[in-house]
Short mmCIF file of C-alpha atoms in Angstrom, two decimals:
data_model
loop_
_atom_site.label_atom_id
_atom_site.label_comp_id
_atom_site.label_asym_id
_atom_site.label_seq_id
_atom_site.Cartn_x
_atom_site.Cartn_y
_atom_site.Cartn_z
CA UNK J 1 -3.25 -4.92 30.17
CA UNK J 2 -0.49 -2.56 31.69
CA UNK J 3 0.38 -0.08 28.55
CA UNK J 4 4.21 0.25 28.37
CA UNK J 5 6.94 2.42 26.68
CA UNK J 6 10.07 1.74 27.15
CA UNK J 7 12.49 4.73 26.58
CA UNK J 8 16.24 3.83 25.70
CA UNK J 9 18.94 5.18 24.21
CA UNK J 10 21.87 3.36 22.75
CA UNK J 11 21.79 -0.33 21.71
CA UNK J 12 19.15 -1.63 24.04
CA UNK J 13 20.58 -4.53 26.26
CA UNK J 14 18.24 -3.37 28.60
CA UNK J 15 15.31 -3.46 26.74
CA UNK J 16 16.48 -7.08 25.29
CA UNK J 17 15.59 -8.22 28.62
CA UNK J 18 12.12 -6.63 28.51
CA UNK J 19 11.45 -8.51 25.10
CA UNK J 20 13.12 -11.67 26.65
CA UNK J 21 10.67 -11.62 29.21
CA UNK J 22 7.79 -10.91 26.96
CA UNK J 23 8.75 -13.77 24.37
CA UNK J 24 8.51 -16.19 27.47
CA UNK J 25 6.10 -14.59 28.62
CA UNK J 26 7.01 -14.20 32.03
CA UNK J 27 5.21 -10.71 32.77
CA UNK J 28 1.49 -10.84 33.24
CA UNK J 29 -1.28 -8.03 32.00
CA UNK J 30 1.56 -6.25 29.81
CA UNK J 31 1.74 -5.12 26.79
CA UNK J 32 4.89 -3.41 25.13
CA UNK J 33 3.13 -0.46 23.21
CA UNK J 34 6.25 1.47 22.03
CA UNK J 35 9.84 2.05 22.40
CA UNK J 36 11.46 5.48 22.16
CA UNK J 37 14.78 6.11 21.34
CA UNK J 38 16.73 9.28 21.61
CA UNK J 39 18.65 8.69 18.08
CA UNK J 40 18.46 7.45 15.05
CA UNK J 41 20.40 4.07 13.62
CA UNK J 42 20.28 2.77 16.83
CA UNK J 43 20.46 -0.71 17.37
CA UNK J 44 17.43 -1.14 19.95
CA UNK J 45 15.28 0.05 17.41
CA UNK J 46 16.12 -2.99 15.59
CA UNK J 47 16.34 -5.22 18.69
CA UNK J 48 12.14 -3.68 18.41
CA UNK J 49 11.57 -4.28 14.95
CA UNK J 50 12.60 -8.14 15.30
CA UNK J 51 9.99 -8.49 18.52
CA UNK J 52 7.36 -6.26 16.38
CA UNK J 53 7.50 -3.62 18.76
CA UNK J 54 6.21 0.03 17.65
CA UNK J 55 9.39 2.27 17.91
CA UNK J 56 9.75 6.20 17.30
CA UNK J 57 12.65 8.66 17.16
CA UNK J 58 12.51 11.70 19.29
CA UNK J 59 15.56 13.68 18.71
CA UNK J 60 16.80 15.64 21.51
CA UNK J 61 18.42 18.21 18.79
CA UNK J 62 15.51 19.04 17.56
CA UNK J 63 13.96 20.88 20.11
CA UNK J 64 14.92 24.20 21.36
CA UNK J 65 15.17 22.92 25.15
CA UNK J 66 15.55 20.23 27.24
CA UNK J 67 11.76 20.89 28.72
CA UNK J 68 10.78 21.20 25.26
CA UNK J 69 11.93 17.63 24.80
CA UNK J 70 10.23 15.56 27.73
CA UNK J 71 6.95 17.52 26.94
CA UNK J 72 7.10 16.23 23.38
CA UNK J 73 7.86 12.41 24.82
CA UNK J 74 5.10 13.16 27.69
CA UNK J 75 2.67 14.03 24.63
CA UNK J 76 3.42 11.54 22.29
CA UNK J 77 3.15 9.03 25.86
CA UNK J 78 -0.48 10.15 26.57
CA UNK J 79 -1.15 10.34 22.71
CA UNK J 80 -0.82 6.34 23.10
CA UNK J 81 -2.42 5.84 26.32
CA UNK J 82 0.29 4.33 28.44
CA UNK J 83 0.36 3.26 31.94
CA UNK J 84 3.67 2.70 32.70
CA UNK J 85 7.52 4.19 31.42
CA UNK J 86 10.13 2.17 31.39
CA UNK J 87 13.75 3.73 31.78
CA UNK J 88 16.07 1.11 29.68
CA UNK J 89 19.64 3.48 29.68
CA UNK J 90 17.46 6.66 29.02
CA UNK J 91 20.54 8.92 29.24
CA UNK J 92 18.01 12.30 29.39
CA UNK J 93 16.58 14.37 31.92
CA UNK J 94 13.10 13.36 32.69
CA UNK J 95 12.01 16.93 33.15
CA UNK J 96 7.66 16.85 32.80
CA UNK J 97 7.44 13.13 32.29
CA UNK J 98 8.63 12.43 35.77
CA UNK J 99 5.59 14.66 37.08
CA UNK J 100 3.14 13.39 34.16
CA UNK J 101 3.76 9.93 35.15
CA UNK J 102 4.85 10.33 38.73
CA UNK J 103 5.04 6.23 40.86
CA UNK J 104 4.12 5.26 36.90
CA UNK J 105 8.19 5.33 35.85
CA UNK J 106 10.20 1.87 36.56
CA UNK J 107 14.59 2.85 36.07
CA UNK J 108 17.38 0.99 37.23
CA UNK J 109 20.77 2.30 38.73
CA UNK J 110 23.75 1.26 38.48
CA UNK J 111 24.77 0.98 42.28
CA UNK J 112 23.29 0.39 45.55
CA UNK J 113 21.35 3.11 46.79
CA UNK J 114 21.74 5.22 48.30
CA UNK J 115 25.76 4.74 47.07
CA UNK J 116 26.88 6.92 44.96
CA UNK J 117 23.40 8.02 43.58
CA UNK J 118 24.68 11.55 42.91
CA UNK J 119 27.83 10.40 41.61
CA UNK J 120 29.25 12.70 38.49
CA UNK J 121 31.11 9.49 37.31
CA UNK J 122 30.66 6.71 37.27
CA UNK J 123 29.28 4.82 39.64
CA UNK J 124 31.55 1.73 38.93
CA UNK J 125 34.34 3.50 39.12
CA UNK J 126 33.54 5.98 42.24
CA UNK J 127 33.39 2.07 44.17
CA UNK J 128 36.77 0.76 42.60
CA UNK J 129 38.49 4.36 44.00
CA UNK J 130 36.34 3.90 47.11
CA UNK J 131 37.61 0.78 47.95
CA UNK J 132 34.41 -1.48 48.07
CA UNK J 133 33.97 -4.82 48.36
CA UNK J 134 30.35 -4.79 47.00
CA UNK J 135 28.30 -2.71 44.58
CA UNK J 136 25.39 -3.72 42.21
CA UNK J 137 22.18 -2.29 41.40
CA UNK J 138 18.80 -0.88 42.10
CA UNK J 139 15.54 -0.83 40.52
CA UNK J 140 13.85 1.88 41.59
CA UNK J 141 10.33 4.70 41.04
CA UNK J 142 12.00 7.77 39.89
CA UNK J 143 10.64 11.00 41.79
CA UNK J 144 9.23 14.02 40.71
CA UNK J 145 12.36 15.33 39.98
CA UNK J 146 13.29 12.39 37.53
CA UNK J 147 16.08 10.75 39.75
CA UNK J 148 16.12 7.76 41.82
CA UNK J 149 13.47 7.67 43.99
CA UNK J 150 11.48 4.60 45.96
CA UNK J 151 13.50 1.40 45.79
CA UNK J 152 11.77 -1.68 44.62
CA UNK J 153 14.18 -4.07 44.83
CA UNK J 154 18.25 -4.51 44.82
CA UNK J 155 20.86 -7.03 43.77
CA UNK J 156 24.50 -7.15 45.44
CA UNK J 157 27.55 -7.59 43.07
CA UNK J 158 31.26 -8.66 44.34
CA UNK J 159 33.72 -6.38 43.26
CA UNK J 160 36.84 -8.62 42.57
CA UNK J 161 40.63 -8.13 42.39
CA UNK J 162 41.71 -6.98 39.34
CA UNK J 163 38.51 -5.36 38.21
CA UNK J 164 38.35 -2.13 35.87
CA UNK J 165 35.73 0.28 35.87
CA UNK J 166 34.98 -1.40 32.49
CA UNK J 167 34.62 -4.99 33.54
CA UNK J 168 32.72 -3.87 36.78
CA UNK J 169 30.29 -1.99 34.95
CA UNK J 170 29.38 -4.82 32.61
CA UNK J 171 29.00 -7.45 35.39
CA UNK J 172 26.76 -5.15 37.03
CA UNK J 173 24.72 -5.05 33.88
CA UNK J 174 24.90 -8.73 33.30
CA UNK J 175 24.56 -10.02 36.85
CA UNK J 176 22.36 -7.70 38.41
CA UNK J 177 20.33 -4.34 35.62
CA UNK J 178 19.31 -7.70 33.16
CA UNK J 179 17.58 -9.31 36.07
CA UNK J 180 16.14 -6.19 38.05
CA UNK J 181 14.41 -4.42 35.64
CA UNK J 182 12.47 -7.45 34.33
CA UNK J 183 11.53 -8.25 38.01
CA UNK J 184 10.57 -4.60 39.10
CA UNK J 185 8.07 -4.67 35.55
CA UNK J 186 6.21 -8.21 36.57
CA UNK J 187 5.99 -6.97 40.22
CA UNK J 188 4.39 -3.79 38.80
CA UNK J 189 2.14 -5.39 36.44
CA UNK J 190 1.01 -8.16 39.14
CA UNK J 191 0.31 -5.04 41.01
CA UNK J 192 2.56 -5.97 43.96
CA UNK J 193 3.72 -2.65 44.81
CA UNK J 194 2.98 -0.33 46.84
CA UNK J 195 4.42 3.62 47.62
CA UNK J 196 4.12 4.52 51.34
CA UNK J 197 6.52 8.08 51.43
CA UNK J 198 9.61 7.04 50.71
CA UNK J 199 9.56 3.78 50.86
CA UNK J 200 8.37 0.80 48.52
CA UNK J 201 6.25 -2.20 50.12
CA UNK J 202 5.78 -5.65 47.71
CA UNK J 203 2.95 -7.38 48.50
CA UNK J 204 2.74 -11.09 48.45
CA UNK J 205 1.87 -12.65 45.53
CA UNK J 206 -1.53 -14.16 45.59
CA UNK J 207 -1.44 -17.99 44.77
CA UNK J 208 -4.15 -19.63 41.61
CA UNK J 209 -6.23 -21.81 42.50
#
């Protein structure tokens, strides 16, 4: 079974997927060991509760740095013996968990890479004042710097007239984050992919007899 934290940090749509998936059990050899949240009263840590999901608190406040943070998360990760990290709108730096767990760490952005992957804003928004017709998203290995790395897979989304940097964002989340993440997690777990450099080859999936 493929050990898995997912790390999140406000109310956990993302990780709703995750549990959606488990509860029909659509990903194979996994096992969701923990989720970690960055605050308290947050409502994935309920979303956890209700699937009976371990879930701890790691504050960034409480720590004197930001390093200081990820090597408490990177501790408490090995502490539980996991095998794979799941970025569900993690909104910290990665700092020593990206190294710790380097081609172990599964994130999704919020555009097409490489578009607008060192954007300041948001992405949504940098493609309405851009001008495109199409964004979307990408599920991706983050690097050893914590940022987007090898792309697994990608999912186009139309940009139509009229759109807001609002409703863009949330049909990016709703047509095209809900169904990557979930995909890029069973593809790991069925041990499908594969890291050459920079680039991410899936293997085919082998049929049952």
């Amino acid at each position: 079974m493929i050990r898995t934290a997912v790390l999140v940090s406000g109310d956990g749509s993302r990780l709703q997927t995750i549990l959606d998936s488990m509860y029909f059990r659509e990903i194979p050899n996994f096992e969701l060991t923990a989720v970690i949240s960055t605050e308290q009263n947050e409502y994935a840590l309920r979303r956890a509760a209700n699937a009976g999901v371990q879930a701890f608190v790691v504050e960034p406040g409480l720590f004197p740095t930001r390093i200081s943070y990820s090597m408490a998360i990177s501790n408490k990760l090995k502490d539980m013996d996991i095998d794979l990290v799941v970025l569900a709108g993690f909104n910290m730096p990665l700092g020593v968990i990206a190294s710790q767990f380097r081609k172990r760490i599964i994130g999704v952005y919020p555009a097409l890479v490489p578009a607008f992957v060192d954007c300041d804003e948001s992405p949504a928004r940098a493609a309405l004042e851009r001008g495109c017709r199409v964004t979307g998203a990408t599920a991706y290995f983050a690097d050893i710097d914590g940022n987007v790395g090898p792309i697994i897979a990608q999912q186009a989304v139309e940009i139509k007239q009229g759109d807001t940097p609002e409703t863009l964002e949330r049909r990016i989340m709703e047509e095209a984050e809900w169904k990557l993440l979930p995909r890029a997690i069973i593809l790991y777990c069925q041990n499908r992919l594969e890291i050459h450099g920079e680039r991410v080859v899936i293997r085919p999936e082998i049929p049952h007899n």
